[in-house]
Amino acid sequence: MDETLLVGDRKIASRLIMGTGGASNLEILERALVASGTALTTVAMRRIDAVTGTGVIDLLRRLGIEVLPNTAGCRTAAEAVLTARLAREALETDLVKLEVVADERTLLPDPIELLDAAEQLVDDGFTVLPYTNDDPVLARKLEGVGCAAVMPLGSPIGTGLGIRNPHNIEMIVEQAGVPVVLDAGIGTASEAAQAMELGCDAVLLATAVTRAGDPERMAHAMRLAVEAGRAARLAGRIPRRYWAQASSPATDS
């Protein structure tokens, strides 16, 4: 089974994308990243100096993990575009995970500012992966302006509530012509598997691992869950039935 994830012109060797937020120290983060098998990891450009200095970037480079800078903390399109451009200069990458949140309490995306920023960054040559609401219409519009993937939330960032609206995720998957990456809200491994079974191409998570009791073990569990969920999706689940159906045909005695 080919596990390569294609985003724009990039081939990514893992379908589990990790974030670094919430890690208590670099040693624990390193063990978790290795256990996850991730090949792409997000780093918040507006917070990195205050939290971890440049150590996390050095760590990712040493582990051979590609950096996906994000615009976490931005509230307007102008802030997000500026942050993305600074990240491109600092890290020499055109990849950006675009986040434009409406407020600090919910951290839900602001759809108007998000779409505006996405359009500007695509025009500026970025490979844009937007964190978005689980809204099929907005996902279609983001793809329409040229985003290389769409990243609908399962539930608000850091809540661990899992996938609150699986039907919307299925609708996004059904109409998408770019990879769909389930982002935010995952609390445990079964929810990562569910995202893949719904047809998502990848899962992005941070808190569920970095704030777990044993981050390294949870990272390994997430890796297995993503692999299992994708295998189940490709295998094809049986139809749901109202009435029972015997697994073996009845025989006359």
mmCIF file with all atom_site columns, C-alpha atoms in Angstrom, residues 78-180:
data_model
loop_
_atom_site.group_PDB
_atom_site.id
_atom_site.type_symbol
_atom_site.label_atom_id
_atom_site.label_alt_id
_atom_site.label_comp_id
_atom_site.label_asym_id
_atom_site.label_entity_id
_atom_site.label_seq_id
_atom_site.pdbx_PDB_ins_code
_atom_site.Cartn_x
_atom_site.Cartn_y
_atom_site.Cartn_z
_atom_site.occupancy
_atom_site.B_iso_or_equiv
_atom_site.pdbx_formal_charge
_atom_site.auth_seq_id
_atom_site.auth_comp_id
_atom_site.auth_asym_id
_atom_site.auth_atom_id
_atom_site.pdbx_PDB_model_num
ATOM 1   C CA . ALA A 1 78  ? -2.710  40.830 6.772  1.00 0.00 ? 78  ALA A CA 1
ATOM 2   C CA . GLU A 1 79  ? -1.086  39.283 9.855  1.00 0.00 ? 79  GLU A CA 1
ATOM 3   C CA . ALA A 1 80  ? -1.131  35.818 8.346  1.00 0.00 ? 80  ALA A CA 1
ATOM 4   C CA . VAL A 1 81  ? 0.356   36.918 5.039  1.00 0.00 ? 81  VAL A CA 1
ATOM 5   C CA . LEU A 1 82  ? 3.152   38.809 6.806  1.00 0.00 ? 82  LEU A CA 1
ATOM 6   C CA . THR A 1 83  ? 3.902   35.834 9.071  1.00 0.00 ? 83  THR A CA 1
ATOM 7   C CA . ALA A 1 84  ? 4.007   33.455 6.097  1.00 0.00 ? 84  ALA A CA 1
ATOM 8   C CA . ARG A 1 85  ? 6.414   35.696 4.240  1.00 0.00 ? 85  ARG A CA 1
ATOM 9   C CA . LEU A 1 86  ? 8.708   35.958 7.273  1.00 0.00 ? 86  LEU A CA 1
ATOM 10  C CA . ALA A 1 87  ? 8.622   32.168 7.612  1.00 0.00 ? 87  ALA A CA 1
ATOM 11  C CA . ARG A 1 88  ? 9.546   31.728 3.978  1.00 0.00 ? 88  ARG A CA 1
ATOM 12  C CA . GLU A 1 89  ? 12.584  33.960 4.428  1.00 0.00 ? 89  GLU A CA 1
ATOM 13  C CA . ALA A 1 90  ? 13.647  32.327 7.685  1.00 0.00 ? 90  ALA A CA 1
ATOM 14  C CA . LEU A 1 91  ? 13.080  28.674 6.742  1.00 0.00 ? 91  LEU A CA 1
ATOM 15  C CA . GLU A 1 92  ? 13.413  28.796 2.961  1.00 0.00 ? 92  GLU A CA 1
ATOM 16  C CA . THR A 1 93  ? 10.166  26.964 2.304  1.00 0.00 ? 93  THR A CA 1
ATOM 17  C CA . ASP A 1 94  ? 7.061   27.906 0.377  1.00 0.00 ? 94  ASP A CA 1
ATOM 18  C CA . LEU A 1 95  ? 4.911   25.581 2.486  1.00 0.00 ? 95  LEU A CA 1
ATOM 19  C CA . VAL A 1 96  ? 2.562   27.237 4.946  1.00 0.00 ? 96  VAL A CA 1
ATOM 20  C CA . LYS A 1 97  ? -0.192  25.985 7.189  1.00 0.00 ? 97  LYS A CA 1
ATOM 21  C CA . LEU A 1 98  ? -2.553  28.930 7.121  1.00 0.00 ? 98  LEU A CA 1
ATOM 22  C CA . GLU A 1 99  ? -4.401  29.747 10.326 1.00 0.00 ? 99  GLU A CA 1
ATOM 23  C CA . VAL A 1 100 ? -6.534  32.863 10.803 1.00 0.00 ? 100 VAL A CA 1
ATOM 24  C CA . VAL A 1 101 ? -8.661  32.531 13.913 1.00 0.00 ? 101 VAL A CA 1
ATOM 25  C CA . ALA A 1 102 ? -11.692 34.578 14.854 1.00 0.00 ? 102 ALA A CA 1
ATOM 26  C CA . ASP A 1 103 ? -11.072 34.766 18.603 1.00 0.00 ? 103 ASP A CA 1
ATOM 27  C CA . GLU A 1 104 ? -8.960  33.285 21.354 1.00 0.00 ? 104 GLU A CA 1
ATOM 28  C CA . ARG A 1 105 ? -11.773 31.487 23.151 1.00 0.00 ? 105 ARG A CA 1
ATOM 29  C CA . THR A 1 106 ? -12.841 29.158 20.341 1.00 0.00 ? 106 THR A CA 1
ATOM 30  C CA . LEU A 1 107 ? -9.812  29.407 18.031 1.00 0.00 ? 107 LEU A CA 1
ATOM 31  C CA . LEU A 1 108 ? -12.255 28.760 15.203 1.00 0.00 ? 108 LEU A CA 1
ATOM 32  C CA . PRO A 1 109 ? -11.160 29.937 11.750 1.00 0.00 ? 109 PRO A CA 1
ATOM 33  C CA . ASP A 1 110 ? -12.418 33.298 10.492 1.00 0.00 ? 110 ASP A CA 1
ATOM 34  C CA . PRO A 1 111 ? -13.712 32.226 7.053  1.00 0.00 ? 111 PRO A CA 1
ATOM 35  C CA . ILE A 1 112 ? -13.575 35.675 5.424  1.00 0.00 ? 112 ILE A CA 1
ATOM 36  C CA . GLU A 1 113 ? -10.031 36.500 6.545  1.00 0.00 ? 113 GLU A CA 1
ATOM 37  C CA . LEU A 1 114 ? -8.917  32.931 5.821  1.00 0.00 ? 114 LEU A CA 1
ATOM 38  C CA . LEU A 1 115 ? -10.109 32.988 2.228  1.00 0.00 ? 115 LEU A CA 1
ATOM 39  C CA . ASP A 1 116 ? -8.573  36.417 1.675  1.00 0.00 ? 116 ASP A CA 1
ATOM 40  C CA . ALA A 1 117 ? -5.197  35.311 3.057  1.00 0.00 ? 117 ALA A CA 1
ATOM 41  C CA . ALA A 1 118 ? -5.259  32.046 1.092  1.00 0.00 ? 118 ALA A CA 1
ATOM 42  C CA . GLU A 1 119 ? -5.834  33.867 -2.170 1.00 0.00 ? 119 GLU A CA 1
ATOM 43  C CA . GLN A 1 120 ? -2.984  36.313 -1.490 1.00 0.00 ? 120 GLN A CA 1
ATOM 44  C CA . LEU A 1 121 ? -0.527  33.577 -0.524 1.00 0.00 ? 121 LEU A CA 1
ATOM 45  C CA . VAL A 1 122 ? -1.356  31.380 -3.505 1.00 0.00 ? 122 VAL A CA 1
ATOM 46  C CA . ASP A 1 123 ? -0.825  34.388 -5.782 1.00 0.00 ? 123 ASP A CA 1
ATOM 47  C CA . ASP A 1 124 ? 2.508   34.933 -4.003 1.00 0.00 ? 124 ASP A CA 1
ATOM 48  C CA . GLY A 1 125 ? 3.692   31.414 -4.871 1.00 0.00 ? 125 GLY A CA 1
ATOM 49  C CA . PHE A 1 126 ? 3.053   29.646 -1.560 1.00 0.00 ? 126 PHE A CA 1
ATOM 50  C CA . THR A 1 127 ? 1.871   26.055 -1.216 1.00 0.00 ? 127 THR A CA 1
ATOM 51  C CA . VAL A 1 128 ? -1.045  26.750 1.106  1.00 0.00 ? 128 VAL A CA 1
ATOM 52  C CA . LEU A 1 129 ? -2.627  24.285 3.521  1.00 0.00 ? 129 LEU A CA 1
ATOM 53  C CA . PRO A 1 130 ? -5.485  26.130 5.254  1.00 0.00 ? 130 PRO A CA 1
ATOM 54  C CA . TYR A 1 131 ? -6.915  25.152 8.637  1.00 0.00 ? 131 TYR A CA 1
ATOM 55  C CA . THR A 1 132 ? -10.636 25.557 8.077  1.00 0.00 ? 132 THR A CA 1
ATOM 56  C CA . ASN A 1 133 ? -14.054 24.902 9.540  1.00 0.00 ? 133 ASN A CA 1
ATOM 57  C CA . ASP A 1 134 ? -15.784 21.620 8.695  1.00 0.00 ? 134 ASP A CA 1
ATOM 58  C CA . ASP A 1 135 ? -17.743 23.546 6.068  1.00 0.00 ? 135 ASP A CA 1
ATOM 59  C CA . PRO A 1 136 ? -17.930 21.875 2.630  1.00 0.00 ? 136 PRO A CA 1
ATOM 60  C CA . VAL A 1 137 ? -18.690 25.183 0.903  1.00 0.00 ? 137 VAL A CA 1
ATOM 61  C CA . LEU A 1 138 ? -15.705 26.973 2.402  1.00 0.00 ? 138 LEU A CA 1
ATOM 62  C CA . ALA A 1 139 ? -13.462 23.991 1.650  1.00 0.00 ? 139 ALA A CA 1
ATOM 63  C CA . ARG A 1 140 ? -14.533 24.150 -1.994 1.00 0.00 ? 140 ARG A CA 1
ATOM 64  C CA . LYS A 1 141 ? -13.803 27.879 -2.135 1.00 0.00 ? 141 LYS A CA 1
ATOM 65  C CA . LEU A 1 142 ? -10.333 27.374 -0.633 1.00 0.00 ? 142 LEU A CA 1
ATOM 66  C CA . GLU A 1 143 ? -9.550  24.737 -3.214 1.00 0.00 ? 143 GLU A CA 1
ATOM 67  C CA . GLY A 1 144 ? -10.920 27.075 -5.855 1.00 0.00 ? 144 GLY A CA 1
ATOM 68  C CA . VAL A 1 145 ? -8.397  29.810 -5.067 1.00 0.00 ? 145 VAL A CA 1
ATOM 69  C CA . GLY A 1 146 ? -5.565  27.297 -5.417 1.00 0.00 ? 146 GLY A CA 1
ATOM 70  C CA . CYS A 1 147 ? -4.876  25.785 -1.990 1.00 0.00 ? 147 CYS A CA 1
ATOM 71  C CA . ALA A 1 148 ? -2.852  22.569 -2.203 1.00 0.00 ? 148 ALA A CA 1
ATOM 72  C CA . ALA A 1 149 ? -4.915  20.850 0.510  1.00 0.00 ? 149 ALA A CA 1
ATOM 73  C CA . VAL A 1 150 ? -7.782  21.618 2.862  1.00 0.00 ? 150 VAL A CA 1
ATOM 74  C CA . MET A 1 151 ? -7.583  20.957 6.585  1.00 0.00 ? 151 MET A CA 1
ATOM 75  C CA . PRO A 1 152 ? -11.018 20.831 8.217  1.00 0.00 ? 152 PRO A CA 1
ATOM 76  C CA . LEU A 1 153 ? -11.237 20.676 11.988 1.00 0.00 ? 153 LEU A CA 1
ATOM 77  C CA . GLY A 1 154 ? -12.683 17.684 13.775 1.00 0.00 ? 154 GLY A CA 1
ATOM 78  C CA . SER A 1 155 ? -13.522 19.941 16.720 1.00 0.00 ? 155 SER A CA 1
ATOM 79  C CA . PRO A 1 156 ? -11.899 23.098 18.182 1.00 0.00 ? 156 PRO A CA 1
ATOM 80  C CA . ILE A 1 157 ? -8.137  23.097 18.739 1.00 0.00 ? 157 ILE A CA 1
ATOM 81  C CA . GLY A 1 158 ? -6.988  21.370 21.902 1.00 0.00 ? 158 GLY A CA 1
ATOM 82  C CA . THR A 1 159 ? -10.425 20.152 22.990 1.00 0.00 ? 159 THR A CA 1
ATOM 83  C CA . GLY A 1 160 ? -9.897  16.454 22.325 1.00 0.00 ? 160 GLY A CA 1
ATOM 84  C CA . LEU A 1 161 ? -13.593 16.170 21.435 1.00 0.00 ? 161 LEU A CA 1
ATOM 85  C CA . GLY A 1 162 ? -12.920 14.117 18.330 1.00 0.00 ? 162 GLY A CA 1
ATOM 86  C CA . ILE A 1 163 ? -14.843 14.477 15.078 1.00 0.00 ? 163 ILE A CA 1
ATOM 87  C CA . ARG A 1 164 ? -18.091 16.259 15.974 1.00 0.00 ? 164 ARG A CA 1
ATOM 88  C CA . ASN A 1 165 ? -19.562 16.278 12.479 1.00 0.00 ? 165 ASN A CA 1
ATOM 89  C CA . PRO A 1 166 ? -18.376 13.271 10.492 1.00 0.00 ? 166 PRO A CA 1
ATOM 90  C CA . HIS A 1 167 ? -21.014 13.832 7.816  1.00 0.00 ? 167 HIS A CA 1
ATOM 91  C CA . ASN A 1 168 ? -19.508 17.211 6.944  1.00 0.00 ? 168 ASN A CA 1
ATOM 92  C CA . ILE A 1 169 ? -16.052 15.656 6.750  1.00 0.00 ? 169 ILE A CA 1
ATOM 93  C CA . GLU A 1 170 ? -17.403 13.040 4.358  1.00 0.00 ? 170 GLU A CA 1
ATOM 94  C CA . MET A 1 171 ? -18.950 15.753 2.183  1.00 0.00 ? 171 MET A CA 1
ATOM 95  C CA . ILE A 1 172 ? -15.639 17.630 2.080  1.00 0.00 ? 172 ILE A CA 1
ATOM 96  C CA . VAL A 1 173 ? -13.838 14.432 1.090  1.00 0.00 ? 173 VAL A CA 1
ATOM 97  C CA . GLU A 1 174 ? -16.416 13.601 -1.559 1.00 0.00 ? 174 GLU A CA 1
ATOM 98  C CA . GLN A 1 175 ? -15.985 16.867 -3.445 1.00 0.00 ? 175 GLN A CA 1
ATOM 99  C CA . ALA A 1 176 ? -12.272 17.514 -2.879 1.00 0.00 ? 176 ALA A CA 1
ATOM 100 C CA . GLY A 1 177 ? -9.767  17.432 -5.686 1.00 0.00 ? 177 GLY A CA 1
ATOM 101 C CA . VAL A 1 178 ? -6.888  18.057 -3.278 1.00 0.00 ? 178 VAL A CA 1
ATOM 102 C CA . PRO A 1 179 ? -5.827  16.140 -0.155 1.00 0.00 ? 179 PRO A CA 1
ATOM 103 C CA . VAL A 1 180 ? -8.071  16.485 2.898  1.00 0.00 ? 180 VAL A CA 1
#
